[in-house]
mmCIF file with all atom_site columns, C-alpha atoms in Angstrom:
data_model
loop_
_atom_site.group_PDB
_atom_site.id
_atom_site.type_symbol
_atom_site.label_atom_id
_atom_site.label_alt_id
_atom_site.label_comp_id
_atom_site.label_asym_id
_atom_site.label_entity_id
_atom_site.label_seq_id
_atom_site.pdbx_PDB_ins_code
_atom_site.Cartn_x
_atom_site.Cartn_y
_atom_site.Cartn_z
_atom_site.occupancy
_atom_site.B_iso_or_equiv
_atom_site.pdbx_formal_charge
_atom_site.auth_seq_id
_atom_site.auth_comp_id
_atom_site.auth_asym_id
_atom_site.auth_atom_id
_atom_site.pdbx_PDB_model_num
ATOM 1   C CA . UNK D 1 1   ? 116.499 117.524 62.549 1.00 59.00 ? 139 UNK D CA 1
ATOM 2   C CA . UNK D 1 2   ? 118.629 117.202 65.691 1.00 81.00 ? 140 UNK D CA 1
ATOM 3   C CA . UNK D 1 3   ? 119.485 113.653 66.706 1.00 90.00 ? 141 UNK D CA 1
ATOM 4   C CA . UNK D 1 4   ? 118.257 112.607 70.165 1.00 94.00 ? 142 UNK D CA 1
ATOM 5   C CA . UNK D 1 5   ? 121.047 112.375 72.733 1.00 96.00 ? 143 UNK D CA 1
ATOM 6   C CA . UNK D 1 6   ? 120.977 108.827 74.125 1.00 96.00 ? 144 UNK D CA 1
ATOM 7   C CA . UNK D 1 7   ? 122.453 107.122 77.187 1.00 97.00 ? 145 UNK D CA 1
ATOM 8   C CA . UNK D 1 8   ? 122.425 103.292 77.239 1.00 97.00 ? 146 UNK D CA 1
ATOM 9   C CA . UNK D 1 9   ? 122.102 101.310 80.478 1.00 96.00 ? 147 UNK D CA 1
ATOM 10  C CA . UNK D 1 10  ? 122.606 97.543  80.247 1.00 94.00 ? 148 UNK D CA 1
ATOM 11  C CA . UNK D 1 11  ? 124.787 95.135  82.199 1.00 91.00 ? 149 UNK D CA 1
ATOM 12  C CA . UNK D 1 12  ? 125.905 93.308  79.051 1.00 91.00 ? 150 UNK D CA 1
ATOM 13  C CA . UNK D 1 13  ? 128.652 95.015  77.040 1.00 93.00 ? 151 UNK D CA 1
ATOM 14  C CA . UNK D 1 14  ? 127.621 93.134  73.885 1.00 92.00 ? 152 UNK D CA 1
ATOM 15  C CA . UNK D 1 15  ? 124.081 94.492  74.172 1.00 92.00 ? 153 UNK D CA 1
ATOM 16  C CA . UNK D 1 16  ? 125.352 98.055  74.579 1.00 94.00 ? 154 UNK D CA 1
ATOM 17  C CA . UNK D 1 17  ? 127.609 97.600  71.559 1.00 94.00 ? 155 UNK D CA 1
ATOM 18  C CA . UNK D 1 18  ? 124.718 96.120  69.583 1.00 93.00 ? 156 UNK D CA 1
ATOM 19  C CA . UNK D 1 19  ? 122.467 99.072  70.392 1.00 93.00 ? 157 UNK D CA 1
ATOM 20  C CA . UNK D 1 20  ? 125.164 101.498 69.266 1.00 93.00 ? 158 UNK D CA 1
ATOM 21  C CA . UNK D 1 21  ? 125.676 99.549  66.047 1.00 92.00 ? 159 UNK D CA 1
ATOM 22  C CA . UNK D 1 22  ? 121.935 99.282  65.306 1.00 90.00 ? 160 UNK D CA 1
ATOM 23  C CA . UNK D 1 23  ? 121.140 102.946 65.931 1.00 91.00 ? 161 UNK D CA 1
ATOM 24  C CA . UNK D 1 24  ? 124.286 104.205 64.227 1.00 85.00 ? 162 UNK D CA 1
ATOM 25  C CA . UNK D 1 25  ? 123.896 107.800 63.114 1.00 87.00 ? 163 UNK D CA 1
ATOM 26  C CA . UNK D 1 26  ? 120.189 107.995 64.005 1.00 89.00 ? 164 UNK D CA 1
ATOM 27  C CA . UNK D 1 27  ? 121.078 109.213 67.511 1.00 94.00 ? 165 UNK D CA 1
ATOM 28  C CA . UNK D 1 28  ? 123.973 110.824 69.362 1.00 94.00 ? 166 UNK D CA 1
ATOM 29  C CA . UNK D 1 29  ? 125.373 108.570 72.082 1.00 95.00 ? 167 UNK D CA 1
ATOM 30  C CA . UNK D 1 30  ? 126.476 110.480 75.159 1.00 96.00 ? 168 UNK D CA 1
ATOM 31  C CA . UNK D 1 31  ? 127.283 107.607 77.509 1.00 96.00 ? 169 UNK D CA 1
ATOM 32  C CA . UNK D 1 32  ? 126.591 104.121 78.794 1.00 96.00 ? 170 UNK D CA 1
ATOM 33  C CA . UNK D 1 33  ? 126.570 102.219 82.077 1.00 96.00 ? 171 UNK D CA 1
ATOM 34  C CA . UNK D 1 34  ? 126.466 98.584  83.255 1.00 95.00 ? 172 UNK D CA 1
ATOM 35  C CA . UNK D 1 35  ? 124.803 99.071  86.661 1.00 94.00 ? 173 UNK D CA 1
ATOM 36  C CA . UNK D 1 36  ? 122.616 101.361 88.742 1.00 93.00 ? 174 UNK D CA 1
ATOM 37  C CA . UNK D 1 37  ? 125.237 103.569 90.488 1.00 94.00 ? 175 UNK D CA 1
ATOM 38  C CA . UNK D 1 38  ? 127.206 104.166 87.281 1.00 96.00 ? 176 UNK D CA 1
ATOM 39  C CA . UNK D 1 39  ? 123.998 104.885 85.386 1.00 96.00 ? 177 UNK D CA 1
ATOM 40  C CA . UNK D 1 40  ? 122.782 107.452 87.906 1.00 96.00 ? 178 UNK D CA 1
ATOM 41  C CA . UNK D 1 41  ? 126.134 109.253 87.913 1.00 96.00 ? 179 UNK D CA 1
ATOM 42  C CA . UNK D 1 42  ? 126.447 109.185 84.118 1.00 97.00 ? 180 UNK D CA 1
ATOM 43  C CA . UNK D 1 43  ? 122.905 110.394 83.439 1.00 97.00 ? 181 UNK D CA 1
ATOM 44  C CA . UNK D 1 44  ? 123.347 113.291 85.864 1.00 97.00 ? 182 UNK D CA 1
ATOM 45  C CA . UNK D 1 45  ? 126.549 114.307 84.110 1.00 97.00 ? 183 UNK D CA 1
ATOM 46  C CA . UNK D 1 46  ? 125.344 114.006 80.510 1.00 97.00 ? 184 UNK D CA 1
ATOM 47  C CA . UNK D 1 47  ? 121.624 114.913 80.792 1.00 97.00 ? 185 UNK D CA 1
ATOM 48  C CA . UNK D 1 48  ? 120.550 112.878 77.727 1.00 97.00 ? 186 UNK D CA 1
ATOM 49  C CA . UNK D 1 49  ? 117.243 113.279 75.920 1.00 96.00 ? 187 UNK D CA 1
ATOM 50  C CA . UNK D 1 50  ? 116.504 109.553 76.221 1.00 96.00 ? 188 UNK D CA 1
ATOM 51  C CA . UNK D 1 51  ? 117.862 106.793 78.441 1.00 97.00 ? 189 UNK D CA 1
ATOM 52  C CA . UNK D 1 52  ? 117.569 103.253 77.067 1.00 96.00 ? 190 UNK D CA 1
ATOM 53  C CA . UNK D 1 53  ? 117.168 101.365 80.314 1.00 95.00 ? 191 UNK D CA 1
ATOM 54  C CA . UNK D 1 54  ? 117.419 97.635  80.976 1.00 93.00 ? 192 UNK D CA 1
ATOM 55  C CA . UNK D 1 55  ? 114.990 96.382  83.612 1.00 89.00 ? 193 UNK D CA 1
ATOM 56  C CA . UNK D 1 56  ? 117.253 93.880  85.385 1.00 86.00 ? 194 UNK D CA 1
ATOM 57  C CA . UNK D 1 57  ? 120.489 95.501  86.499 1.00 85.00 ? 195 UNK D CA 1
ATOM 58  C CA . UNK D 1 58  ? 123.046 95.000  89.279 1.00 82.00 ? 196 UNK D CA 1
ATOM 59  C CA . UNK D 1 59  ? 122.405 97.424  92.119 1.00 80.00 ? 197 UNK D CA 1
ATOM 60  C CA . UNK D 1 60  ? 118.614 97.519  92.194 1.00 81.00 ? 198 UNK D CA 1
ATOM 61  C CA . UNK D 1 61  ? 117.370 97.228  88.626 1.00 86.00 ? 199 UNK D CA 1
ATOM 62  C CA . UNK D 1 62  ? 116.018 99.823  86.250 1.00 90.00 ? 200 UNK D CA 1
ATOM 63  C CA . UNK D 1 63  ? 113.359 100.796 88.764 1.00 88.00 ? 201 UNK D CA 1
ATOM 64  C CA . UNK D 1 64  ? 116.091 102.071 91.110 1.00 90.00 ? 202 UNK D CA 1
ATOM 65  C CA . UNK D 1 65  ? 117.422 104.381 88.393 1.00 94.00 ? 203 UNK D CA 1
ATOM 66  C CA . UNK D 1 66  ? 113.917 105.730 87.807 1.00 92.00 ? 204 UNK D CA 1
ATOM 67  C CA . UNK D 1 67  ? 113.257 106.283 91.500 1.00 90.00 ? 205 UNK D CA 1
ATOM 68  C CA . UNK D 1 68  ? 116.456 108.281 91.827 1.00 92.00 ? 206 UNK D CA 1
ATOM 69  C CA . UNK D 1 69  ? 116.209 110.438 88.699 1.00 93.00 ? 207 UNK D CA 1
ATOM 70  C CA . UNK D 1 70  ? 112.662 110.834 87.334 1.00 89.00 ? 208 UNK D CA 1
ATOM 71  C CA . UNK D 1 71  ? 111.704 113.663 89.692 1.00 88.00 ? 209 UNK D CA 1
ATOM 72  C CA . UNK D 1 72  ? 115.172 115.171 89.793 1.00 91.00 ? 210 UNK D CA 1
ATOM 73  C CA . UNK D 1 73  ? 115.605 115.292 85.997 1.00 92.00 ? 211 UNK D CA 1
ATOM 74  C CA . UNK D 1 74  ? 112.148 115.808 84.452 1.00 90.00 ? 212 UNK D CA 1
ATOM 75  C CA . UNK D 1 75  ? 113.576 116.641 81.005 1.00 92.00 ? 213 UNK D CA 1
ATOM 76  C CA . UNK D 1 76  ? 115.258 113.216 80.725 1.00 95.00 ? 214 UNK D CA 1
ATOM 77  C CA . UNK D 1 77  ? 112.949 110.545 79.300 1.00 95.00 ? 215 UNK D CA 1
ATOM 78  C CA . UNK D 1 78  ? 113.351 106.824 79.964 1.00 95.00 ? 216 UNK D CA 1
ATOM 79  C CA . UNK D 1 79  ? 112.574 104.010 77.522 1.00 95.00 ? 217 UNK D CA 1
ATOM 80  C CA . UNK D 1 80  ? 112.856 100.499 78.923 1.00 93.00 ? 218 UNK D CA 1
ATOM 81  C CA . UNK D 1 81  ? 114.646 98.060  76.606 1.00 92.00 ? 219 UNK D CA 1
ATOM 82  C CA . UNK D 1 82  ? 114.526 94.543  78.016 1.00 88.00 ? 220 UNK D CA 1
ATOM 83  C CA . UNK D 1 83  ? 114.486 90.869  77.092 1.00 85.00 ? 221 UNK D CA 1
ATOM 84  C CA . UNK D 1 84  ? 111.627 90.461  79.573 1.00 80.00 ? 222 UNK D CA 1
ATOM 85  C CA . UNK D 1 85  ? 108.010 90.790  78.480 1.00 76.00 ? 223 UNK D CA 1
ATOM 86  C CA . UNK D 1 86  ? 106.607 89.888  81.925 1.00 75.00 ? 224 UNK D CA 1
ATOM 87  C CA . UNK D 1 87  ? 103.621 92.069  82.873 1.00 76.00 ? 225 UNK D CA 1
ATOM 88  C CA . UNK D 1 88  ? 105.044 92.805  86.321 1.00 75.00 ? 226 UNK D CA 1
ATOM 89  C CA . UNK D 1 89  ? 108.268 94.179  84.795 1.00 78.00 ? 227 UNK D CA 1
ATOM 90  C CA . UNK D 1 90  ? 106.404 96.342  82.301 1.00 81.00 ? 228 UNK D CA 1
ATOM 91  C CA . UNK D 1 91  ? 104.011 97.778  84.868 1.00 78.00 ? 229 UNK D CA 1
ATOM 92  C CA . UNK D 1 92  ? 106.748 98.377  87.468 1.00 80.00 ? 230 UNK D CA 1
ATOM 93  C CA . UNK D 1 93  ? 108.899 100.568 85.224 1.00 84.00 ? 231 UNK D CA 1
ATOM 94  C CA . UNK D 1 94  ? 105.950 102.447 83.733 1.00 82.00 ? 232 UNK D CA 1
ATOM 95  C CA . UNK D 1 95  ? 104.674 103.248 87.211 1.00 81.00 ? 233 UNK D CA 1
ATOM 96  C CA . UNK D 1 96  ? 108.240 104.239 88.040 1.00 85.00 ? 234 UNK D CA 1
ATOM 97  C CA . UNK D 1 97  ? 108.191 106.890 85.323 1.00 87.00 ? 235 UNK D CA 1
ATOM 98  C CA . UNK D 1 98  ? 109.377 105.249 82.081 1.00 90.00 ? 236 UNK D CA 1
ATOM 99  C CA . UNK D 1 99  ? 107.793 106.644 78.919 1.00 88.00 ? 237 UNK D CA 1
ATOM 100 C CA . UNK D 1 100 ? 107.688 103.283 77.213 1.00 87.00 ? 238 UNK D CA 1
ATOM 101 C CA . UNK D 1 101 ? 108.830 99.685  77.101 1.00 90.00 ? 239 UNK D CA 1
ATOM 102 C CA . UNK D 1 102 ? 110.154 97.702  74.140 1.00 90.00 ? 240 UNK D CA 1
ATOM 103 C CA . UNK D 1 103 ? 111.666 94.253  74.011 1.00 86.00 ? 241 UNK D CA 1
ATOM 104 C CA . UNK D 1 104 ? 115.073 93.358  72.604 1.00 85.00 ? 242 UNK D CA 1
ATOM 105 C CA . UNK D 1 105 ? 113.443 91.593  69.669 1.00 84.00 ? 243 UNK D CA 1
ATOM 106 C CA . UNK D 1 106 ? 112.841 95.076  68.217 1.00 87.00 ? 244 UNK D CA 1
ATOM 107 C CA . UNK D 1 107 ? 114.640 95.937  64.968 1.00 88.00 ? 245 UNK D CA 1
ATOM 108 C CA . UNK D 1 108 ? 117.160 98.737  64.649 1.00 90.00 ? 246 UNK D CA 1
ATOM 109 C CA . UNK D 1 109 ? 114.846 101.022 62.620 1.00 91.00 ? 247 UNK D CA 1
ATOM 110 C CA . UNK D 1 110 ? 111.970 100.354 65.047 1.00 91.00 ? 248 UNK D CA 1
ATOM 111 C CA . UNK D 1 111 ? 114.190 101.203 68.017 1.00 93.00 ? 249 UNK D CA 1
ATOM 112 C CA . UNK D 1 112 ? 115.387 104.408 66.353 1.00 93.00 ? 250 UNK D CA 1
ATOM 113 C CA . UNK D 1 113 ? 111.762 105.408 65.722 1.00 92.00 ? 251 UNK D CA 1
ATOM 114 C CA . UNK D 1 114 ? 110.840 104.577 69.326 1.00 92.00 ? 252 UNK D CA 1
ATOM 115 C CA . UNK D 1 115 ? 113.689 106.719 70.662 1.00 95.00 ? 253 UNK D CA 1
ATOM 116 C CA . UNK D 1 116 ? 112.635 109.671 68.503 1.00 93.00 ? 254 UNK D CA 1
ATOM 117 C CA . UNK D 1 117 ? 109.022 109.357 69.617 1.00 91.00 ? 255 UNK D CA 1
ATOM 118 C CA . UNK D 1 118 ? 109.950 109.205 73.292 1.00 93.00 ? 256 UNK D CA 1
ATOM 119 C CA . UNK D 1 119 ? 112.265 112.195 72.836 1.00 93.00 ? 257 UNK D CA 1
ATOM 120 C CA . UNK D 1 120 ? 109.281 114.058 71.363 1.00 90.00 ? 258 UNK D CA 1
ATOM 121 C CA . UNK D 1 121 ? 107.158 113.238 74.402 1.00 87.00 ? 259 UNK D CA 1
ATOM 122 C CA . UNK D 1 122 ? 105.194 110.217 73.144 1.00 86.00 ? 260 UNK D CA 1
ATOM 123 C CA . UNK D 1 123 ? 104.741 106.936 74.990 1.00 84.00 ? 261 UNK D CA 1
ATOM 124 C CA . UNK D 1 124 ? 105.924 103.846 73.101 1.00 87.00 ? 262 UNK D CA 1
ATOM 125 C CA . UNK D 1 125 ? 105.280 100.164 73.784 1.00 84.00 ? 263 UNK D CA 1
ATOM 126 C CA . UNK D 1 126 ? 105.865 96.934  71.919 1.00 78.00 ? 264 UNK D CA 1
ATOM 127 C CA . UNK D 1 127 ? 102.374 95.957  70.695 1.00 71.00 ? 265 UNK D CA 1
ATOM 128 C CA . UNK D 1 128 ? 101.859 92.990  73.012 1.00 68.00 ? 266 UNK D CA 1
ATOM 129 C CA . UNK D 1 129 ? 102.898 95.027  76.040 1.00 72.00 ? 267 UNK D CA 1
ATOM 130 C CA . UNK D 1 130 ? 100.506 97.947  75.563 1.00 66.00 ? 268 UNK D CA 1
ATOM 131 C CA . UNK D 1 131 ? 97.618  95.812  76.785 1.00 65.00 ? 269 UNK D CA 1
ATOM 132 C CA . UNK D 1 132 ? 99.403  95.096  80.090 1.00 61.00 ? 270 UNK D CA 1
ATOM 133 C CA . UNK D 1 133 ? 99.726  98.799  80.765 1.00 63.00 ? 271 UNK D CA 1
ATOM 134 C CA . UNK D 1 134 ? 96.159  99.632  79.757 1.00 62.00 ? 272 UNK D CA 1
ATOM 135 C CA . UNK D 1 135 ? 94.746  96.849  81.915 1.00 63.00 ? 273 UNK D CA 1
ATOM 136 C CA . UNK D 1 136 ? 96.914  97.767  84.902 1.00 60.00 ? 274 UNK D CA 1
ATOM 137 C CA . UNK D 1 137 ? 95.930  101.420 84.899 1.00 58.00 ? 275 UNK D CA 1
ATOM 138 C CA . UNK D 1 138 ? 92.297  100.651 84.200 1.00 56.00 ? 276 UNK D CA 1
ATOM 139 C CA . UNK D 1 139 ? 92.312  98.400  87.264 1.00 54.00 ? 277 UNK D CA 1
ATOM 140 C CA . UNK D 1 140 ? 93.525  101.251 89.487 1.00 49.00 ? 278 UNK D CA 1
ATOM 141 C CA . UNK D 1 141 ? 90.886  103.740 88.371 1.00 42.00 ? 279 UNK D CA 1
ATOM 142 C CA . UNK D 1 142 ? 88.546  104.502 91.248 1.00 44.00 ? 280 UNK D CA 1
ATOM 143 C CA . UNK D 1 143 ? 86.022  106.870 89.685 1.00 41.00 ? 281 UNK D CA 1
ATOM 144 C CA . UNK D 1 144 ? 82.566  105.256 89.618 1.00 39.00 ? 282 UNK D CA 1
ATOM 145 C CA . UNK D 1 145 ? 81.492  107.254 86.593 1.00 43.00 ? 283 UNK D CA 1
ATOM 146 C CA . UNK D 1 146 ? 84.361  105.847 84.557 1.00 45.00 ? 284 UNK D CA 1
ATOM 147 C CA . UNK D 1 147 ? 83.334  102.269 85.288 1.00 49.00 ? 285 UNK D CA 1
ATOM 148 C CA . UNK D 1 148 ? 79.739  102.981 84.336 1.00 63.00 ? 286 UNK D CA 1
ATOM 149 C CA . UNK D 1 149 ? 80.687  104.633 81.065 1.00 69.00 ? 287 UNK D CA 1
ATOM 150 C CA . UNK D 1 150 ? 83.380  102.117 80.156 1.00 70.00 ? 288 UNK D CA 1
ATOM 151 C CA . UNK D 1 151 ? 80.956  99.252  80.715 1.00 71.00 ? 289 UNK D CA 1
ATOM 152 C CA . UNK D 1 152 ? 79.314  100.317 77.471 1.00 79.00 ? 290 UNK D CA 1
ATOM 153 C CA . UNK D 1 153 ? 82.512  99.625  75.553 1.00 81.00 ? 291 UNK D CA 1
ATOM 154 C CA . UNK D 1 154 ? 84.085  96.343  74.505 1.00 82.00 ? 292 UNK D CA 1
ATOM 155 C CA . UNK D 1 155 ? 87.654  95.563  75.596 1.00 78.00 ? 293 UNK D CA 1
ATOM 156 C CA . UNK D 1 156 ? 88.987  96.411  72.129 1.00 84.00 ? 294 UNK D CA 1
ATOM 157 C CA . UNK D 1 157 ? 87.027  99.670  72.050 1.00 86.00 ? 295 UNK D CA 1
ATOM 158 C CA . UNK D 1 158 ? 88.621  100.613 75.385 1.00 84.00 ? 296 UNK D CA 1
ATOM 159 C CA . UNK D 1 159 ? 92.086  99.912  73.996 1.00 85.00 ? 297 UNK D CA 1
ATOM 160 C CA . UNK D 1 160 ? 91.380  102.049 70.941 1.00 89.00 ? 298 UNK D CA 1
ATOM 161 C CA . UNK D 1 161 ? 89.913  104.808 73.124 1.00 89.00 ? 299 UNK D CA 1
ATOM 162 C CA . UNK D 1 162 ? 93.024  105.085 75.299 1.00 84.00 ? 300 UNK D CA 1
ATOM 163 C CA . UNK D 1 163 ? 95.454  105.095 72.385 1.00 86.00 ? 301 UNK D CA 1
ATOM 164 C CA . UNK D 1 164 ? 93.456  107.687 70.428 1.00 88.00 ? 302 UNK D CA 1
ATOM 165 C CA . UNK D 1 165 ? 93.222  109.846 73.542 1.00 85.00 ? 303 UNK D CA 1
ATOM 166 C CA . UNK D 1 166 ? 97.017  109.672 73.886 1.00 83.00 ? 304 UNK D CA 1
ATOM 167 C CA . UNK D 1 167 ? 97.395  111.190 70.434 1.00 84.00 ? 305 UNK D CA 1
ATOM 168 C CA . UNK D 1 168 ? 98.038  108.068 68.352 1.00 87.00 ? 306 UNK D CA 1
ATOM 169 C CA . UNK D 1 169 ? 96.999  108.282 64.701 1.00 89.00 ? 307 UNK D CA 1
ATOM 170 C CA . UNK D 1 170 ? 94.581  105.690 63.340 1.00 90.00 ? 308 UNK D CA 1
ATOM 171 C CA . UNK D 1 171 ? 97.511  104.057 61.552 1.00 90.00 ? 309 UNK D CA 1
ATOM 172 C CA . UNK D 1 172 ? 99.573  103.895 64.776 1.00 88.00 ? 310 UNK D CA 1
ATOM 173 C CA . UNK D 1 173 ? 96.633  102.427 66.693 1.00 87.00 ? 311 UNK D CA 1
ATOM 174 C CA . UNK D 1 174 ? 96.179  99.791  64.011 1.00 88.00 ? 312 UNK D CA 1
ATOM 175 C CA . UNK D 1 175 ? 99.854  98.853  64.155 1.00 86.00 ? 313 UNK D CA 1
ATOM 176 C CA . UNK D 1 176 ? 99.861  98.690  67.966 1.00 83.00 ? 314 UNK D CA 1
ATOM 177 C CA . UNK D 1 177 ? 96.774  96.466  68.121 1.00 83.00 ? 315 UNK D CA 1
ATOM 178 C CA . UNK D 1 178 ? 97.377  94.474  64.911 1.00 84.00 ? 316 UNK D CA 1
ATOM 179 C CA . UNK D 1 179 ? 94.149  95.650  63.265 1.00 89.00 ? 317 UNK D CA 1
ATOM 180 C CA . UNK D 1 180 ? 93.439  97.565  60.066 1.00 91.00 ? 318 UNK D CA 1
ATOM 181 C CA . UNK D 1 181 ? 92.925  101.318 59.884 1.00 91.00 ? 319 UNK D CA 1
ATOM 182 C CA . UNK D 1 182 ? 89.359  100.630 58.727 1.00 92.00 ? 320 UNK D CA 1
ATOM 183 C CA . UNK D 1 183 ? 88.729  98.573  61.872 1.00 92.00 ? 321 UNK D CA 1
ATOM 184 C CA . UNK D 1 184 ? 90.178  101.373 64.018 1.00 91.00 ? 322 UNK D CA 1
ATOM 185 C CA . UNK D 1 185 ? 87.769  103.820 62.346 1.00 92.00 ? 323 UNK D CA 1
ATOM 186 C CA . UNK D 1 186 ? 84.858  101.472 63.065 1.00 93.00 ? 324 UNK D CA 1
ATOM 187 C CA . UNK D 1 187 ? 85.835  101.192 66.747 1.00 91.00 ? 325 UNK D CA 1
ATOM 188 C CA . UNK D 1 188 ? 86.257  104.958 67.106 1.00 92.00 ? 326 UNK D CA 1
ATOM 189 C CA . UNK D 1 189 ? 82.832  105.553 65.573 1.00 92.00 ? 327 UNK D CA 1
ATOM 190 C CA . UNK D 1 190 ? 81.329  103.058 68.018 1.00 91.00 ? 328 UNK D CA 1
ATOM 191 C CA . UNK D 1 191 ? 83.073  104.688 70.989 1.00 90.00 ? 329 UNK D CA 1
ATOM 192 C CA . UNK D 1 192 ? 81.883  108.161 69.998 1.00 91.00 ? 330 UNK D CA 1
ATOM 193 C CA . UNK D 1 193 ? 78.327  106.914 69.551 1.00 90.00 ? 331 UNK D CA 1
ATOM 194 C CA . UNK D 1 194 ? 78.215  105.006 72.850 1.00 87.00 ? 332 UNK D CA 1
ATOM 195 C CA . UNK D 1 195 ? 79.717  107.892 74.828 1.00 87.00 ? 333 UNK D CA 1
ATOM 196 C CA . UNK D 1 196 ? 77.671  110.504 72.941 1.00 87.00 ? 334 UNK D CA 1
ATOM 197 C CA . UNK D 1 197 ? 80.748  112.447 71.822 1.00 88.00 ? 335 UNK D CA 1
ATOM 198 C CA . UNK D 1 198 ? 81.167  114.295 68.525 1.00 87.00 ? 336 UNK D CA 1
ATOM 199 C CA . UNK D 1 199 ? 84.853  113.925 67.624 1.00 87.00 ? 337 UNK D CA 1
ATOM 200 C CA . UNK D 1 200 ? 88.263  112.683 68.796 1.00 82.00 ? 338 UNK D CA 1
ATOM 201 C CA . UNK D 1 201 ? 89.011  116.014 70.505 1.00 83.00 ? 339 UNK D CA 1
ATOM 202 C CA . UNK D 1 202 ? 85.987  115.581 72.741 1.00 85.00 ? 340 UNK D CA 1
ATOM 203 C CA . UNK D 1 203 ? 87.028  111.966 73.267 1.00 86.00 ? 341 UNK D CA 1
ATOM 204 C CA . UNK D 1 204 ? 90.488  113.082 74.390 1.00 84.00 ? 342 UNK D CA 1
ATOM 205 C CA . UNK D 1 205 ? 89.042  115.617 76.832 1.00 82.00 ? 343 UNK D CA 1
ATOM 206 C CA . UNK D 1 206 ? 86.624  112.984 78.161 1.00 83.00 ? 344 UNK D CA 1
ATOM 207 C CA . UNK D 1 207 ? 89.423  110.449 78.722 1.00 81.00 ? 345 UNK D CA 1
ATOM 208 C CA . UNK D 1 208 ? 91.799  113.032 80.239 1.00 75.00 ? 346 UNK D CA 1
ATOM 209 C CA . UNK D 1 209 ? 89.171  114.276 82.700 1.00 72.00 ? 347 UNK D CA 1
ATOM 210 C CA . UNK D 1 210 ? 88.694  110.699 83.875 1.00 71.00 ? 348 UNK D CA 1
ATOM 211 C CA . UNK D 1 211 ? 92.429  109.940 84.176 1.00 67.00 ? 349 UNK D CA 1
ATOM 212 C CA . UNK D 1 212 ? 92.388  107.297 81.461 1.00 69.00 ? 350 UNK D CA 1
ATOM 213 C CA . UNK D 1 213 ? 95.306  108.782 79.516 1.00 63.00 ? 351 UNK D CA 1
#
């Protein structure tokens, strides 16, 4: 299996060195940068699979990097790696085009797994942060039918619905929400019954059509 090519953006040299040490041979490092202008130039030159992007950077922050490159380089995926777990930071970079957001309390193996998943096209969030994103995007939905249908579901059922529709396995949903696989199964059964759907494929189509994914 080919190692993801990774570019690290952080204004602290010790953090960049720590990321390199933690990920070791799990990825191929192609570059690093301490600020926005250097990051933009380096990412354009190296075209990595995944950029590990700090949120607070000299020169405009991680959001400035996203605004400059997300449309220009659609094959490059961005994973925010920050000490901040503030909802406004999480939501800002996700709306800017990041494929995920993890905090610096993450372990080396967890970070390596997150990088691989983002490289494969998945979205990855530290468990506590996923709820911020789900709530933020639910709040911007303006389709009346969605509100009427979602009113039938509990908050936890909505969280399970969105993660299942994004392709998470029952085990991954359980880990993200700190619940057992059995509880995930119970919630999925309840969602299918309340929405009168037959299986998770129909659930995914339902959620996609209503812009919940």
